[in-house]
Structures are given as structure tokens and as C-alpha cells.
XYZ file of C-alpha atoms in Angstrom:
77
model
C 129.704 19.703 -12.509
C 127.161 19.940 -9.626
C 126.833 23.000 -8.076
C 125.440 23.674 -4.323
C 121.937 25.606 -4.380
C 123.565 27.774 -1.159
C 126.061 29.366 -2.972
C 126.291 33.159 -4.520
C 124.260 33.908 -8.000
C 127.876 35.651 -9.035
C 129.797 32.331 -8.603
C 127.052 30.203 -10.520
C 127.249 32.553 -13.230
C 130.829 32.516 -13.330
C 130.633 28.566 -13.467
C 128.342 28.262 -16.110
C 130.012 30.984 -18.215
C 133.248 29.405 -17.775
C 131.439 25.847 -18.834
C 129.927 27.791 -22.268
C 133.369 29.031 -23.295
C 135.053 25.930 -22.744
C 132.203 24.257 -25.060
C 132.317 27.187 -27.577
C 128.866 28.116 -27.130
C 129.775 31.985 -26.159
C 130.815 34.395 -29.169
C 132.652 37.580 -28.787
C 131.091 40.700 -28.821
C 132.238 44.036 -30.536
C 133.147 47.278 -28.069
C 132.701 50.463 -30.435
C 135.481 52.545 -30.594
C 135.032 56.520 -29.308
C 134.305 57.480 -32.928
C 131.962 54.585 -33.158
C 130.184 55.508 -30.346
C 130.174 59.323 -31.052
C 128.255 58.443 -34.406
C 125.841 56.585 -32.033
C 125.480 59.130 -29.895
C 124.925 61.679 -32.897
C 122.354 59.349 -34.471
C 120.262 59.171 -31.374
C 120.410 63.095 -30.759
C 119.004 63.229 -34.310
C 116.378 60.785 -33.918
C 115.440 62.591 -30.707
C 115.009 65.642 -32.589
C 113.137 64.767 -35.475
C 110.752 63.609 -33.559
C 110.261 66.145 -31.315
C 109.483 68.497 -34.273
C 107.333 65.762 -35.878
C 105.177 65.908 -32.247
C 105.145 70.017 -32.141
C 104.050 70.088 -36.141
C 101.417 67.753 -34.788
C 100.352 69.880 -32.175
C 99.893 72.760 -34.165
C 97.591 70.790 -36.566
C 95.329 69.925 -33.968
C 95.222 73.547 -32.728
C 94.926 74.985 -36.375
C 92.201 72.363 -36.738
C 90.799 72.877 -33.262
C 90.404 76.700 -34.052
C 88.857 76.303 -37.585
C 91.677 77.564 -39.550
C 93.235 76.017 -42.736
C 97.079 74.166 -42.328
C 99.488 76.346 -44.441
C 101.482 74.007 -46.624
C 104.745 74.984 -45.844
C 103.710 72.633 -41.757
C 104.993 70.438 -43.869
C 108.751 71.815 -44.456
């Protein structure tokens, strides 16, 4: 199918999808469910956490270390 260079970018891209379903080259995707996505959302929140206290025990080594005085052991906790 040839396709005028004047027309819309949404109507190309609706020809050419159409042309990859009809030839099976397009495969479904999966929506997550509210659950899924809440466990998503919880994962991130965690990740964003964990990291945040891995940057402020960082910071305090470099200020402990900055002022001359020994890291306790329990930083690591």
C-alpha cells in the first residue's frame, strides 16, 4: 500500500499498525491489574527509600571521616 508523504503522522501509524496485525507481527501486551500495579507502586516506594538511606549513611561517613572520627559499626544497621 503506498501512502502519500502529505498526510498526518497519526494516520501513517494507524496504517502501518493495521498492516503488522494483519501480518501477525504485533503481540499483545499485558495491562496490570490495580493489585498488580499497587505492588509496583510499593516496590518502587521501597527502592526509593533504601536508597535514600544508603545516600544519608554515606554522607555521614564522609563527615565522620571528614572530621577525624572513627565510623561506629552499628552505620551499618
Amino acid at each position: 500500500m503506498t501512502v502519500k508523504l502529505t498526510r498526518r503522522a497519526d494516520s501513517l501509524d494507524c496504517i502501518k499498525l493495521a498492516e503488522l496485525a494483519v501480518s501477525g507481527l504485533l503481540r499483545s501486551i499485558a495491562i496490570p491489574n490495580e493489585r498488580e500495579e499497587a505492588f509496583r507502586a510499593l516496590s518502587r516506594r521501597r527502592h526509593h527509600l533504601t536508597d535514600s538511606i544508603r545516600k544519608a549513611k554515606q554522607r555521614i561517613r564522609v563527615l565522620l571521616l571528614s572530621s577525624g572520627v572513627n565510623e561506629p559499626v552499628s552505620i551499618d544497621r
